[in-house]
PDB file of C-alpha atoms in Angstrom:
ATOM      1  CA  UNK A  18     -15.900   3.611   6.496  1.00 91.00           C
ATOM      2  CA  UNK A  19     -12.898   4.550   4.638  1.00 90.00           C
ATOM      3  CA  UNK A  20     -12.716   7.654   2.354  1.00 91.00           C
ATOM      4  CA  UNK A  21      -9.912   8.335   0.046  1.00 87.00           C
ATOM      5  CA  UNK A  22      -9.375  10.387  -3.060  1.00 85.00           C
ATOM      6  CA  UNK A  23     -10.119   8.787  -6.337  1.00 82.00           C
ATOM      7  CA  UNK A  24      -6.673   9.501  -7.724  1.00 76.00           C
ATOM      8  CA  UNK A  25      -4.013   9.725  -4.924  1.00 70.00           C
ATOM      9  CA  UNK A  26      -0.718   8.414  -3.953  1.00 72.00           C
ATOM     10  CA  UNK A  27       1.031   7.096  -0.625  1.00 71.00           C
ATOM     11  CA  UNK A  28      -1.968   7.442   1.398  1.00 71.00           C
ATOM     12  CA  UNK A  29      -2.731  11.280   0.457  1.00 75.00           C
ATOM     13  CA  UNK A  30      -6.087  11.869   1.989  1.00 79.00           C
ATOM     14  CA  UNK A  31      -7.000   8.504   3.085  1.00 83.00           C
ATOM     15  CA  UNK A  32      -9.254   8.649   6.247  1.00 84.00           C
ATOM     16  CA  UNK A  33     -10.794   5.943   8.324  1.00 86.00           C
ATOM     17  CA  UNK A  34     -14.092   7.836   9.462  1.00 88.00           C
ATOM     18  CA  UNK A  35     -16.440   6.280  12.159  1.00 89.00           C
ATOM     19  CA  UNK A  36     -19.435   8.861  12.152  1.00 91.00           C
ATOM     20  CA  UNK A  37     -21.128  11.291   9.929  1.00 92.00           C
ATOM     21  CA  UNK A  38     -19.579  14.211  11.878  1.00 92.00           C
ATOM     22  CA  UNK A  39     -15.944  12.791  10.881  1.00 89.00           C
ATOM     23  CA  UNK A  40     -17.422  12.184   7.166  1.00 91.00           C
ATOM     24  CA  UNK A  41     -18.938  15.599   6.779  1.00 90.00           C
ATOM     25  CA  UNK A  42     -15.657  17.241   8.031  1.00 89.00           C
ATOM     26  CA  UNK A  43     -13.506  15.295   5.558  1.00 88.00           C
ATOM     27  CA  UNK A  44     -15.736  16.080   2.517  1.00 88.00           C
ATOM     28  CA  UNK A  45     -15.741  19.708   3.689  1.00 87.00           C
ATOM     29  CA  UNK A  46     -11.828  19.597   3.387  1.00 81.00           C
ATOM     30  CA  UNK A  47     -11.812  17.848  -0.118  1.00 82.00           C
ATOM     31  CA  UNK A  48     -12.103  18.723  -3.692  1.00 77.00           C
ATOM     32  CA  UNK A  49     -12.353  16.083  -6.195  1.00 78.00           C
ATOM     33  CA  UNK A  50     -13.905  12.595  -6.809  1.00 84.00           C
ATOM     34  CA  UNK A  51     -13.917  10.387  -3.880  1.00 87.00           C
ATOM     35  CA  UNK A  52     -14.054   6.561  -3.292  1.00 89.00           C
ATOM     36  CA  UNK A  53     -16.209   5.252  -0.302  1.00 91.00           C
ATOM     37  CA  UNK A  54     -15.240   1.910   0.965  1.00 90.00           C
ATOM     38  CA  UNK A  55     -16.428  -0.348   3.882  1.00 91.00           C
ATOM     39  CA  UNK A  56     -13.772  -0.639   6.515  1.00 89.00           C
ATOM     40  CA  UNK A  57     -12.182  -4.079   6.805  1.00 87.00           C
ATOM     41  CA  UNK A  58     -10.562  -5.261   9.916  1.00 86.00           C
ATOM     42  CA  UNK A  59      -7.825  -7.972   9.907  1.00 88.00           C
ATOM     43  CA  UNK A  60      -4.043  -8.084   8.849  1.00 91.00           C
ATOM     44  CA  UNK A  61      -2.907  -6.382   5.634  1.00 93.00           C
ATOM     45  CA  UNK A  62      -0.527  -7.430   3.071  1.00 95.00           C
ATOM     46  CA  UNK A  63       0.939  -6.198  -0.199  1.00 95.00           C
ATOM     47  CA  UNK A  64       0.811  -9.169  -3.039  1.00 97.00           C
ATOM     48  CA  UNK A  65       2.891  -8.272  -5.985  1.00 97.00           C
ATOM     49  CA  UNK A  66       1.630 -10.558  -8.926  1.00 97.00           C
ATOM     50  CA  UNK A  67       2.815 -11.004 -12.386  1.00 96.00           C
ATOM     51  CA  UNK A  68       1.737 -13.174 -15.393  1.00 96.00           C
ATOM     52  CA  UNK A  69       2.996 -13.223 -18.916  1.00 94.00           C
ATOM     53  CA  UNK A  70       0.272 -12.894 -21.592  1.00 93.00           C
ATOM     54  CA  UNK A  71       1.292 -16.202 -23.074  1.00 89.00           C
ATOM     55  CA  UNK A  72       1.696 -18.024 -19.839  1.00 91.00           C
ATOM     56  CA  UNK A  73      -1.252 -20.126 -18.547  1.00 89.00           C
ATOM     57  CA  UNK A  74      -0.843 -19.046 -14.735  1.00 92.00           C
ATOM     58  CA  UNK A  75       0.526 -16.236 -12.925  1.00 95.00           C
ATOM     59  CA  UNK A  76       2.793 -15.983  -9.872  1.00 95.00           C
ATOM     60  CA  UNK A  77       3.501 -14.056  -6.733  1.00 97.00           C
ATOM     61  CA  UNK A  78       6.709 -12.063  -6.723  1.00 95.00           C
ATOM     62  CA  UNK A  79       6.426 -10.422  -3.490  1.00 96.00           C
ATOM     63  CA  UNK A  80       4.592 -10.304  -0.240  1.00 97.00           C
ATOM     64  CA  UNK A  81       4.626  -7.717   2.295  1.00 95.00           C
ATOM     65  CA  UNK A  82       3.306  -7.869   5.656  1.00 94.00           C
ATOM     66  CA  UNK A  83       2.043  -4.605   7.000  1.00 90.00           C
ATOM     67  CA  UNK A  84       2.403  -3.637  10.685  1.00 85.00           C
ATOM     68  CA  UNK A  85       1.326  -0.763  12.424  1.00 80.00           C
ATOM     69  CA  UNK A  86       3.728   0.894  15.162  1.00 82.00           C
ATOM     70  CA  UNK A  87       2.590   0.917  18.737  1.00 86.00           C
ATOM     71  CA  UNK A  88       3.969   2.392  21.955  1.00 88.00           C
ATOM     72  CA  UNK A  89       2.860   0.821  25.390  1.00 92.00           C
ATOM     73  CA  UNK A  90       2.554   2.871  28.412  1.00 92.00           C
ATOM     74  CA  UNK A  91       4.200   2.653  31.591  1.00 91.00           C
ATOM     75  CA  UNK A  92       2.366   4.692  34.092  1.00 90.00           C
ATOM     76  CA  UNK A  93       5.036   7.647  34.071  1.00 90.00           C
ATOM     77  CA  UNK A  94       5.753   8.754  30.429  1.00 92.00           C
ATOM     78  CA  UNK A  95       3.194  11.023  28.526  1.00 93.00           C
ATOM     79  CA  UNK A  96       2.085   9.715  25.058  1.00 92.00           C
ATOM     80  CA  UNK A  97       4.519  12.488  23.441  1.00 91.00           C
ATOM     81  CA  UNK A  98       7.246  11.147  25.465  1.00 92.00           C
ATOM     82  CA  UNK A  99       6.529   7.668  24.449  1.00 91.00           C
ATOM     83  CA  UNK A 100       6.447   8.592  21.016  1.00 89.00           C
ATOM     84  CA  UNK A 101       9.803  10.369  20.905  1.00 89.00           C
ATOM     85  CA  UNK A 102      11.275   7.295  22.624  1.00 88.00           C
ATOM     86  CA  UNK A 103      10.276   5.094  19.603  1.00 87.00           C
ATOM     87  CA  UNK A 104      13.088   4.342  17.564  1.00 82.00           C
ATOM     88  CA  UNK A 105      11.183   4.561  14.470  1.00 81.00           C
ATOM     89  CA  UNK A 106       8.245   6.843  15.426  1.00 80.00           C
ATOM     90  CA  UNK A 107      10.696   9.482  15.961  1.00 79.00           C
ATOM     91  CA  UNK A 108      11.310   9.619  12.155  1.00 77.00           C
ATOM     92  CA  UNK A 109       7.735  10.315  11.656  1.00 79.00           C
ATOM     93  CA  UNK A 110       7.171  12.745  14.395  1.00 82.00           C
ATOM     94  CA  UNK A 111       5.147  15.406  12.600  1.00 82.00           C
ATOM     95  CA  UNK A 112       2.816  12.942  11.316  1.00 81.00           C
ATOM     96  CA  UNK A 113       2.255  11.442  14.879  1.00 84.00           C
ATOM     97  CA  UNK A 114       2.380  14.497  16.467  1.00 85.00           C
ATOM     98  CA  UNK A 115      -0.299  15.981  14.611  1.00 81.00           C
ATOM     99  CA  UNK A 116      -2.522  12.937  14.928  1.00 82.00           C
ATOM    100  CA  UNK A 117      -2.393  12.643  18.579  1.00 86.00           C
ATOM    101  CA  UNK A 118      -2.201  16.402  19.108  1.00 86.00           C
ATOM    102  CA  UNK A 119      -5.336  16.493  21.919  1.00 86.00           C
ATOM    103  CA  UNK A 120      -3.622  13.636  23.809  1.00 86.00           C
ATOM    104  CA  UNK A 121       0.145  14.297  23.895  1.00 90.00           C
ATOM    105  CA  UNK A 122      -0.113  15.026  27.539  1.00 90.00           C
ATOM    106  CA  UNK A 123      -1.989  11.950  28.518  1.00 92.00           C
ATOM    107  CA  UNK A 124      -0.110   9.458  30.654  1.00 93.00           C
ATOM    108  CA  UNK A 125      -1.318   5.968  29.558  1.00 91.00           C
ATOM    109  CA  UNK A 126      -1.762   3.253  32.115  1.00 92.00           C
ATOM    110  CA  UNK A 127       1.121   0.582  32.489  1.00 92.00           C
ATOM    111  CA  UNK A 128       1.005  -1.829  29.804  1.00 91.00           C
ATOM    112  CA  UNK A 129      -1.718   0.078  27.602  1.00 91.00           C
ATOM    113  CA  UNK A 130      -1.042  -0.302  23.906  1.00 90.00           C
ATOM    114  CA  UNK A 131      -1.638   2.739  21.821  1.00 88.00           C
ATOM    115  CA  UNK A 132      -1.563   1.929  17.982  1.00 84.00           C
ATOM    116  CA  UNK A 133       0.146   5.060  16.258  1.00 83.00           C
ATOM    117  CA  UNK A 134      -1.400   4.210  12.559  1.00 74.00           C
ATOM    118  CA  UNK A 135      -4.334   2.511  11.111  1.00 69.00           C
ATOM    119  CA  UNK A 136      -3.218   2.796   7.396  1.00 70.00           C
ATOM    120  CA  UNK A 137      -1.112   0.402   5.704  1.00 60.00           C
ATOM    121  CA  UNK A 138       0.929   2.986   4.230  1.00 74.00           C
ATOM    122  CA  UNK A 139       4.556   3.324   4.646  1.00 65.00           C
ATOM    123  CA  UNK A 140       4.830   6.915   4.471  1.00 63.00           C
ATOM    124  CA  UNK A 141       2.316   7.189   6.929  1.00 65.00           C
ATOM    125  CA  UNK A 142       3.912   5.170   9.838  1.00 67.00           C
ATOM    126  CA  UNK A 143       3.287   1.654   8.714  1.00 79.00           C
ATOM    127  CA  UNK A 144       6.402  -0.944   9.196  1.00 83.00           C
ATOM    128  CA  UNK A 145       6.697  -3.144   6.027  1.00 90.00           C
ATOM    129  CA  UNK A 146       8.041  -6.424   6.496  1.00 93.00           C
ATOM    130  CA  UNK A 147       9.232  -8.906   4.012  1.00 95.00           C
ATOM    131  CA  UNK A 148       6.111 -11.590   3.929  1.00 95.00           C
ATOM    132  CA  UNK A 149       7.565 -13.923   0.967  1.00 96.00           C
ATOM    133  CA  UNK A 150       7.907 -16.775   3.468  1.00 96.00           C
ATOM    134  CA  UNK A 151       4.019 -16.748   3.504  1.00 97.00           C
ATOM    135  CA  UNK A 152       3.522 -17.641  -0.241  1.00 97.00           C
ATOM    136  CA  UNK A 153       1.717 -21.142  -0.564  1.00 97.00           C
ATOM    137  CA  UNK A 154       0.410 -22.871  -3.595  1.00 97.00           C
ATOM    138  CA  UNK A 155      -2.968 -22.062  -2.032  1.00 97.00           C
ATOM    139  CA  UNK A 156      -2.264 -18.358  -1.838  1.00 97.00           C
ATOM    140  CA  UNK A 157      -0.831 -18.337  -5.561  1.00 97.00           C
ATOM    141  CA  UNK A 158      -3.708 -20.103  -7.037  1.00 96.00           C
ATOM    142  CA  UNK A 159      -6.511 -17.813  -5.468  1.00 97.00           C
ATOM    143  CA  UNK A 160      -4.611 -14.840  -6.393  1.00 97.00           C
ATOM    144  CA  UNK A 161      -4.149 -15.887  -9.825  1.00 96.00           C
ATOM    145  CA  UNK A 162      -7.945 -16.791 -10.050  1.00 96.00           C
ATOM    146  CA  UNK A 163      -8.659 -13.175  -8.900  1.00 95.00           C
ATOM    147  CA  UNK A 164      -6.309 -11.460 -11.265  1.00 95.00           C
ATOM    148  CA  UNK A 165      -7.242 -13.363 -14.208  1.00 93.00           C
ATOM    149  CA  UNK A 166     -10.940 -12.233 -13.634  1.00 92.00           C
ATOM    150  CA  UNK A 167      -9.365  -8.700 -14.842  1.00 87.00           C
ATOM    151  CA  UNK A 168      -9.168  -8.669 -18.517  1.00 87.00           C
ATOM    152  CA  UNK A 169      -5.690  -7.498 -19.475  1.00 89.00           C
ATOM    153  CA  UNK A 170      -4.317  -7.379 -16.048  1.00 92.00           C
ATOM    154  CA  UNK A 171      -0.722  -8.826 -15.974  1.00 95.00           C
ATOM    155  CA  UNK A 172       0.970  -6.898 -13.528  1.00 96.00           C
ATOM    156  CA  UNK A 173       0.681  -5.173 -10.179  1.00 95.00           C
ATOM    157  CA  UNK A 174      -0.041  -5.007  -6.523  1.00 95.00           C
ATOM    158  CA  UNK A 175      -2.997  -6.380  -4.650  1.00 95.00           C
ATOM    159  CA  UNK A 176      -3.453  -4.681  -1.042  1.00 93.00           C
ATOM    160  CA  UNK A 177      -5.097  -7.470   0.881  1.00 95.00           C
ATOM    161  CA  UNK A 178      -6.789  -7.827   4.247  1.00 94.00           C
ATOM    162  CA  UNK A 179      -7.256 -11.266   5.897  1.00 95.00           C
ATOM    163  CA  UNK A 180      -8.145 -12.578   9.533  1.00 94.00           C
ATOM    164  CA  UNK A 181      -4.509 -13.947  10.103  1.00 94.00           C
ATOM    165  CA  UNK A 182      -1.356 -15.439   8.407  1.00 95.00           C
ATOM    166  CA  UNK A 183      -2.913 -18.899   8.404  1.00 96.00           C
ATOM    167  CA  UNK A 184      -6.107 -17.651   6.515  1.00 96.00           C
ATOM    168  CA  UNK A 185      -3.903 -15.497   4.155  1.00 96.00           C
ATOM    169  CA  UNK A 186      -1.538 -18.550   3.368  1.00 97.00           C
ATOM    170  CA  UNK A 187      -4.614 -20.694   2.560  1.00 97.00           C
ATOM    171  CA  UNK A 188      -6.124 -18.041   0.188  1.00 96.00           C
ATOM    172  CA  UNK A 189      -9.323 -17.916   2.323  1.00 95.00           C
ATOM    173  CA  UNK A 190     -11.637 -14.898   2.951  1.00 94.00           C
ATOM    174  CA  UNK A 191      -9.224 -12.516   1.106  1.00 96.00           C
ATOM    175  CA  UNK A 192     -10.616  -8.947   0.976  1.00 94.00           C
ATOM    176  CA  UNK A 193      -8.924  -6.922  -1.813  1.00 94.00           C
ATOM    177  CA  UNK A 194      -8.730  -3.184  -0.477  1.00 89.00           C
ATOM    178  CA  UNK A 195      -6.808  -1.654  -3.449  1.00 88.00           C
ATOM    179  CA  UNK A 196      -5.327  -3.014  -6.947  1.00 90.00           C
ATOM    180  CA  UNK A 197      -2.236  -1.016  -8.127  1.00 88.00           C
ATOM    181  CA  UNK A 198      -1.097  -1.299 -11.591  1.00 89.00           C
ATOM    182  CA  UNK A 199       2.169  -0.532 -13.695  1.00 89.00           C
ATOM    183  CA  UNK A 200       3.545   2.121 -11.088  1.00 86.00           C
ATOM    184  CA  UNK A 201       3.341  -0.228  -8.280  1.00 89.00           C
ATOM    185  CA  UNK A 202       6.225  -1.547  -6.556  1.00 90.00           C
ATOM    186  CA  UNK A 203       7.322  -4.748  -4.668  1.00 93.00           C
ATOM    187  CA  UNK A 204       7.045  -3.290  -1.385  1.00 93.00           C
ATOM    188  CA  UNK A 205       8.841  -5.805   0.640  1.00 95.00           C
ATOM    189  CA  UNK A 206      12.093  -3.876  -0.276  1.00 95.00           C
ATOM    190  CA  UNK A 207      11.184  -1.561   2.664  1.00 92.00           C
ATOM    191  CA  UNK A 208      11.881  -4.073   5.231  1.00 92.00           C
ATOM    192  CA  UNK A 209      14.620  -2.396   7.467  1.00 89.00           C
ATOM    193  CA  UNK A 210      16.528  -5.819   7.114  1.00 93.00           C
ATOM    194  CA  UNK A 211      17.074  -5.249   3.092  1.00 94.00           C
ATOM    195  CA  UNK A 212      19.541  -2.469   1.821  1.00 93.00           C
ATOM    196  CA  UNK A 213      19.541  -0.195  -0.999  1.00 95.00           C
ATOM    197  CA  UNK A 214      21.170  -2.654  -3.384  1.00 96.00           C
ATOM    198  CA  UNK A 215      18.377  -5.290  -2.948  1.00 96.00           C
ATOM    199  CA  UNK A 216      15.899  -2.790  -3.800  1.00 95.00           C
ATOM    200  CA  UNK A 217      17.602  -1.719  -6.814  1.00 96.00           C
ATOM    201  CA  UNK A 218      17.951  -5.380  -7.949  1.00 96.00           C
ATOM    202  CA  UNK A 219      14.156  -5.594  -7.252  1.00 96.00           C
ATOM    203  CA  UNK A 220      13.052  -3.017  -9.046  1.00 95.00           C
ATOM    204  CA  UNK A 221      15.219  -3.654 -12.085  1.00 96.00           C
ATOM    205  CA  UNK A 222      13.614  -7.200 -12.488  1.00 94.00           C
ATOM    206  CA  UNK A 223      10.443  -5.594 -11.932  1.00 95.00           C
ATOM    207  CA  UNK A 224      10.729  -3.212 -14.786  1.00 95.00           C
ATOM    208  CA  UNK A 225      12.528  -6.119 -16.967  1.00 95.00           C
ATOM    209  CA  UNK A 226       9.308  -7.915 -16.395  1.00 95.00           C
ATOM    210  CA  UNK A 227       7.026  -5.053 -17.165  1.00 95.00           C
ATOM    211  CA  UNK A 228       8.664  -4.385 -20.247  1.00 94.00           C
ATOM    212  CA  UNK A 229       8.736  -8.257 -21.417  1.00 95.00           C
ATOM    213  CA  UNK A 230       4.695  -7.984 -20.794  1.00 95.00           C
ATOM    214  CA  UNK A 231       4.202  -4.947 -22.618  1.00 94.00           C
ATOM    215  CA  UNK A 232       6.357  -6.079 -25.509  1.00 95.00           C
ATOM    216  CA  UNK A 233       4.208  -9.350 -25.835  1.00 94.00           C
ATOM    217  CA  UNK A 234       1.047  -7.368 -25.840  1.00 93.00           C
ATOM    218  CA  UNK A 235       2.363  -5.214 -28.572  1.00 93.00           C
ATOM    219  CA  UNK A 236       3.304  -8.161 -30.727  1.00 93.00           C
ATOM    220  CA  UNK A 237      -0.226  -9.346 -30.076  1.00 91.00           C
ATOM    221  CA  UNK A 238      -1.896  -5.969 -31.474  1.00 92.00           C
ATOM    222  CA  UNK A 239      -1.928  -4.009 -28.396  1.00 91.00           C
ATOM    223  CA  UNK A 240      -1.936  -0.236 -29.150  1.00 90.00           C
ATOM    224  CA  UNK A 241       1.136   1.624 -28.029  1.00 89.00           C
ATOM    225  CA  UNK A 242       1.092   5.117 -26.616  1.00 87.00           C
ATOM    226  CA  UNK A 243       3.483   7.664 -28.265  1.00 92.00           C
ATOM    227  CA  UNK A 244       6.248   9.006 -25.894  1.00 93.00           C
ATOM    228  CA  UNK A 245       4.709  12.409 -26.326  1.00 95.00           C
ATOM    229  CA  UNK A 246       1.432  11.243 -25.153  1.00 94.00           C
ATOM    230  CA  UNK A 247       2.861   9.414 -22.037  1.00 90.00           C
ATOM    231  CA  UNK A 248       4.771  12.534 -21.083  1.00 94.00           C
ATOM    232  CA  UNK A 249       1.450  14.682 -21.690  1.00 95.00           C
ATOM    233  CA  UNK A 250      -0.410  12.509 -19.313  1.00 91.00           C
ATOM    234  CA  UNK A 251       2.233  12.357 -16.669  1.00 89.00           C
ATOM    235  CA  UNK A 252       2.381  15.785 -16.632  1.00 92.00           C
ATOM    236  CA  UNK A 253      -1.452  16.565 -16.439  1.00 90.00           C
ATOM    237  CA  UNK A 254      -1.568  13.988 -13.418  1.00 84.00           C
ATOM    238  CA  UNK A 255       1.043  15.482 -11.685  1.00 83.00           C
ATOM    239  CA  UNK A 256      -0.739  18.996 -11.862  1.00 84.00           C
ATOM    240  CA  UNK A 257      -3.888  17.469 -10.719  1.00 80.00           C
ATOM    241  CA  UNK A 258      -2.086  16.142  -7.793  1.00 76.00           C
ATOM    242  CA  UNK A 259      -0.777  19.656  -6.994  1.00 75.00           C
ATOM    243  CA  UNK A 260      -3.970  20.972  -7.179  1.00 73.00           C
ATOM    244  CA  UNK A 261      -5.680  18.584  -5.078  1.00 70.00           C
ATOM    245  CA  UNK A 262      -7.080  19.951  -1.888  1.00 66.00           C
ATOM    246  CA  UNK A 263      -7.290  17.084   0.870  1.00 64.00           C
ATOM    247  CA  UNK A 264      -8.036  17.282   4.541  1.00 61.00           C
TER     248      UNK A 264
END
């Protein structure tokens, strides 16, 4: 199963647990409300969806393919050396050294592949690649059908698992593991082939879309939060995050 804080960001405290001992250890180091999910195998994708309240159907603006970093044994180097030689893993050295603290001196067999991560979180080592080429009419129709089942949902990112690219593109047997709302991002911008200007342009378009949706909802009678309430809630959320104790 997967254990995660009910309120968290960027993979904070998320843990794949495989037995009761690990589960008890996680709860022993955590304070706050938690979510328990069944573990879902397969490939993970981030799907950014929008629908204007006055439009009959929504559309997918972004797809992110999430890949875990791996190292491959050569029969000579220790796991620590393999991690140090990896051009991307070196940037997250503290995370991986802590994760494999008990195995760093082990020398993997030639050809042995060791996944360095298991969570689709950029800050915890996952590689995000631009997957917009995977968007199909079948995928858009299925994601739109799912999104429209959430009343009042017009904007955000689904984190989805599917068996493979073919199943994903066909919109077949999609497993939603998380739904992110207004503060989510079109995470394909983190593909190493894209630069800072591409990220800025994408985020500016994203926020213009969010504002247009909010303005449309306001015209239709939706309540608007005063700025002071927004600031109050933001500060309260930041305070809760600082106090949260996670394993």
